[in-house]
Amino acid sequence: WPIPSSLSLSTYQKLVKSSRQAGTSLDTSIEDNGEEVGEGQNYYGLSGLMSRVLNTSGAIQNVDDLTDDEASVSGARPLRPPLPRCVAASNGWVVCALECGSLLRLVSRWNVRRGSSTSSDPWIPLPGAGGDIVHVFVDPTGCHTLLSANNGEAYYLHSSSRAVQKLAGFGPNDTSGLTRGSYVTAVAWDKERGTEGSTKSILLGTNLGELYEYTLISPDATKTESDVTIPLLLHTLNTTQSGTDEMAAVTGLHFERIGSSGMLILIATSGRHKRTRLYTLFSLQIDTVRSLLMDGDSANRSLIELPGSIDFADLRLCNEHFALRTATGIYYGRIDNAAATATSGAGGIIVDAGILPYDIISRSSSSIPVSIALTPHHLITLSESNEVRFINRVAQKVIQKERVDWITSSGHSSGIDESLLSVGELMMDIRRPDQVWLRKGRALVHISSSCEDRDVWKFTLSKCLDMPSFSSLSSPRGGLATAARGSLAIPDLSRQTMSGAPTIPALTEEENALEAMFEHAKTLCTNTTQRAVVTAVRAEYHLVQGRTELAAKYLAQCPPPLAPFPDTSVRLALPMLDIDDPQSYSYSQKAKKSLASSNMALITYLSDKMRVAKMNDDGVVCTMIGAWLAELYLNERERSATSALGLASPRKNARALEASHQFQLNQFLTNHVNSMDAKTIMRILASHDVSANECSSFAASSGDVGTAVNAALSVGSDELVSFNICPGGTLCGMNSSFCSLHNVPKNGVRDALRILKDAPFETAEPFYYKYAPALLSRAPTDSCKAFLSCYPQGLSPSKLLPFIMNYESRREERRKTKHLRGKSESKVNEPTEIERLHVEGSKFSADAVEVRIDRMTLTQAESFIDDDSAVIKYLEGVIKIGCRSSAIYTYLVSLYAKMEDEEPLFRFLAIHVPAAATALEANKKILLSMEGNRFPTDSVSSPLDMSFALRTVLGTGRHFRSAIKLYMGFGMRQQAVELALKVDPSLARELARESVDHDEQKRLWLMIARNAAAGVDNRGGRDVVTNVVSVLRDCGPEVLSIEDVLPFLPDFAQIDQIKDEICDALTSYSSKIEGFLKEMNECDQTCDGLREEIRRLSTHRMQMKADARCAITGIQVLDAAEPFYVFPSGYVILESALKNEVLPFLNEKQRDRVTELEKTLSELRREAIATKAGAVEDQIDTFQSELDGLIAAECPLTGSMMVESIDRGFEDCVEADGSGFDAGPIAFTDSNVSTGQSRLFDGKIE
């Protein structure tokens, strides 16, 4: 550490000059006169001893008073060592503030990694005027340094700068910042957000108990709006004590964020004749220090006032641990962020807190250490006698102490050792809290930890064993606690191992805390040997406490050298065999009692051993331990069943215990079925008289599905199922104190279905068909649900149909038998109805009924259960999923037909019977295909056999709506109307109204009218006329008129009853006649218009330019040697081009006709040239007119062909040239003109 005892004169003068320049730039001046030494300027709290020593006789005068000449004689200026708390370390940098006389104050930065400063010149001068530097603070990055003077001034130095800045808002002359008379004594840095350019928001604590917010910014950085460049007062602590107005100083400050939106602040205050206090503030909703201190009404706050007073209470933090130096001891604790969410007060976030008295640290002296430091596992103290003590935080005892001998020369002629005049201090690196430095005077020592966590696990384990519940136990040999606290040599550790116990009793809160401590000791171990010792001690501890199952769990974790399998298993089994070996239960009566009462500890141990063997794929060990565990589980179950018959324990609790053992046995057999020998286990189960149901579970798990299902279905009345009877005599599923537990036989079908469901479907499918009769008879609902769930996997309903039909036939036979016997009771063989329970010998009380069930009164477990809906739901389900089997549809219809309620049948037919129009169209296609001897491929097909369904429905003599639906499905509307007229005339009219064929509709309405006339009594014919008239009104005049229904009326019906209908008919006829006359007049007018248009077109003429070109080819039409057409649109097109353009838009028949006409015209023209007959010319005109009508009916460029060709691509064409001279209008008639030919066709000149 390059701090010399003096500076050369040249260096001193250079630095003084720089200091004066700095003071001038900061508007301060340096006074050469001496300054009075006041409080705060004494070195190391020695109260003026320094001045007396430096002015003793024989020593030279004070160097501060030397003149330049005298200084030149001496040649050096003494450099005083740093004051306490004027040296700080962070991120590998050590920064200190020094004084050289009364005129010069210096700052030195030294890099401990490189062993050098930032430049060749390690000294940075401070302005000479001002107070003494009493505190130096460095941020975690090591870039920002804050220096605090006792007059309130503060200076800032950045690592990239060689000049010190005086901060605004600090000092006696600044009224906008710190309170007058206060100066910074503590700083809390933002370790998460601080950077090399800015510290972000930090907290400043002062000697008056004030808290300020501030931001240090690098000279090269840019300020932001959130930066606080003037100290902002956030809070003033209430630190005033009674009898004095002076506030206690903030000596320690720390804040950190909790989670994503929380904040924690720790504040320590102390002072001479003032109590030492620790404030804790935290909130999970506030994430800024300003909000937490100023507006944190919802924040959790706590205050801990510690006894005694101390000048400066150092607050040290390392990771989540903290320590505070007080007058009576070191207050320590841990910040538990995880516990913050579960606490209601700020004190809840501080856990494992306590005071370590100084008399424990030093039994010879209880003096207060001058400084403390904190490491991850230890506390470090420094005494006035330069003795460094290392205290283990867990064991709370000194594990090492060293005395440091300081021998440093002051550089004075007096030869005084400065180490005798100063007090040392311990410094912690803010960035790396485990880096501790010991400084005294100019000497700096690095305290490095070598294997700091080497014995921490041992101390933690010893602390676990020192718990009162453990240390109070003793044995004739001194007890386990004594041995463990000594050399940790556990007696009989050669007998321990681990197991995953099926059930571990619940632990108390204290036991859970102890378990956490054991687990923490295990995490502190650095090798497997240490962890094995911790596990062994942990197991032994729980064994001594009587928690044998938990002890067995940890015994199974111990390695074989500590706990061999034979010794440990025998050790856990001996008490149960009535063999008293005190060493096996560690001389603990609790352990002896627990091991002698149950085999669960041994079961737990063996279970974990088997789990390990299973992971290692060790089949021999799994077979051996599996057989042993099966015997133990069965023994435990038999013992619990035996205890249920005794009077020692309540019967309900004993049965619950038996059920628990049964569950554990089933779970064990299921989990390890593939790791054990199935035949061996089956022999063990059979030797203990295990029921078939239990054997079925293991057989199913081992893959023998047939044996498992057969065993499950073989359960008879000797197997019981539990249920509860309430005081009212009804069954319930609740297990309350007001219900009585009882047993009735069960049939085992659910177990069989579960076995089939758990097995691979390919293996289980044959057994579904094999055992379907038994499954349906004993549990139809569950069986049908299982069948339905397996349908998507391939379970065939057609193969199950015979068994379903057999079940339904048995139901029908039983129903007939029941009807013949005349019994109207509830279902036969209902095993859970209270009315059928025999209550002889039963006991009654105020809150429960205990029923003794006579098995002779119950039918056998394999009794038939009558369920009228299970099969129907199954068939409906498979059809809904996608079954297309005609047999399934047919049988379901037969079941529907047997039901009294028609709604299910009608709803089913409404879905699967086609509509009338669809059926009619299908029938027509069938007839057409039959005429052509072809089978229709697109006809309507359905798996429902409608013929069978119709015969079945009609055979029941009811469900006529369904029969009508089937008639409509066949397209037989007339038969449907006939049937509807018998059961529901309104339905018949609705069916007739739906007809779309007029003749059929008229025929149906005539049928309805005839039925309306014949279905009433002839009371003067009045009712007949009324009914027939109502039919006329329903069908409307478009279908029937009065003359159609006159034959149905009586011969002597009065005209008054049908007068309105006759008048309506006459009015209708008159309207029709007038309509016909109007249409005739319109036709005459149309014919006259056509004649006039023909006459006008016969004389119509059009004009065309002489150089007109074809609109398609671009050829001049007068120069072309072929006819052309002139359209009213103005376009002129040659005949050949028009044919090529129009032919693609004609149909095949029209194109053939065009070809035929061209051939005929060609022959007629040749004949006309040869014969020159007029009759041939007439034929030519006729055929030419027909051809013109085909190809020139409209302009191809403006007519419908242009619209039809809108989706076709463009073709390259030569645009007609519109230029040229106008030769004047040329009139064309029917005569030939040069090379062109003009024709009149359909109003167009061509």
Coordinates of C-alpha atoms in Angstrom, one line a residue, residues 130-131 147-155 166-184 231:
G130 CA -12.8 23.4 4.5
G131 CA -13.4 20.8 7.2
L147 CA -15.8 12.2 0.5
S148 CA -17.6 13.8 3.5
A149 CA -16.1 16.6 5.6
N150 CA -17.2 17.4 9.2
N151 CA -18.3 20.9 8.2
G152 CA -20.9 19.4 5.8
E153 CA -19.0 19.7 2.6
A154 CA -18.9 16.8 0.2
Y155 CA -16.5 16.1 -2.7
K166 CA -17.2 20.0 -4.7
L167 CA -20.8 18.9 -4.7
A168 CA -23.6 21.5 -4.6
G169 CA -26.0 21.4 -1.7
F170 CA -23.3 20.3 0.8
G171 CA -21.6 22.6 3.2
P172 CA -22.4 25.4 5.7
N173 CA -22.9 28.0 2.9
D174 CA -25.5 25.9 0.9
T175 CA -29.0 26.3 2.1
S176 CA -30.7 24.2 -0.5
G177 CA -29.2 20.9 0.5
L178 CA -28.2 19.4 3.8
T179 CA -29.3 20.9 7.0
R180 CA -26.8 23.3 8.5
G181 CA -24.5 21.5 10.9
S182 CA -25.0 18.1 9.3
Y183 CA -22.7 16.0 7.3
V184 CA -22.8 12.6 5.5
P231 CA -29.8 16.4 -1.8

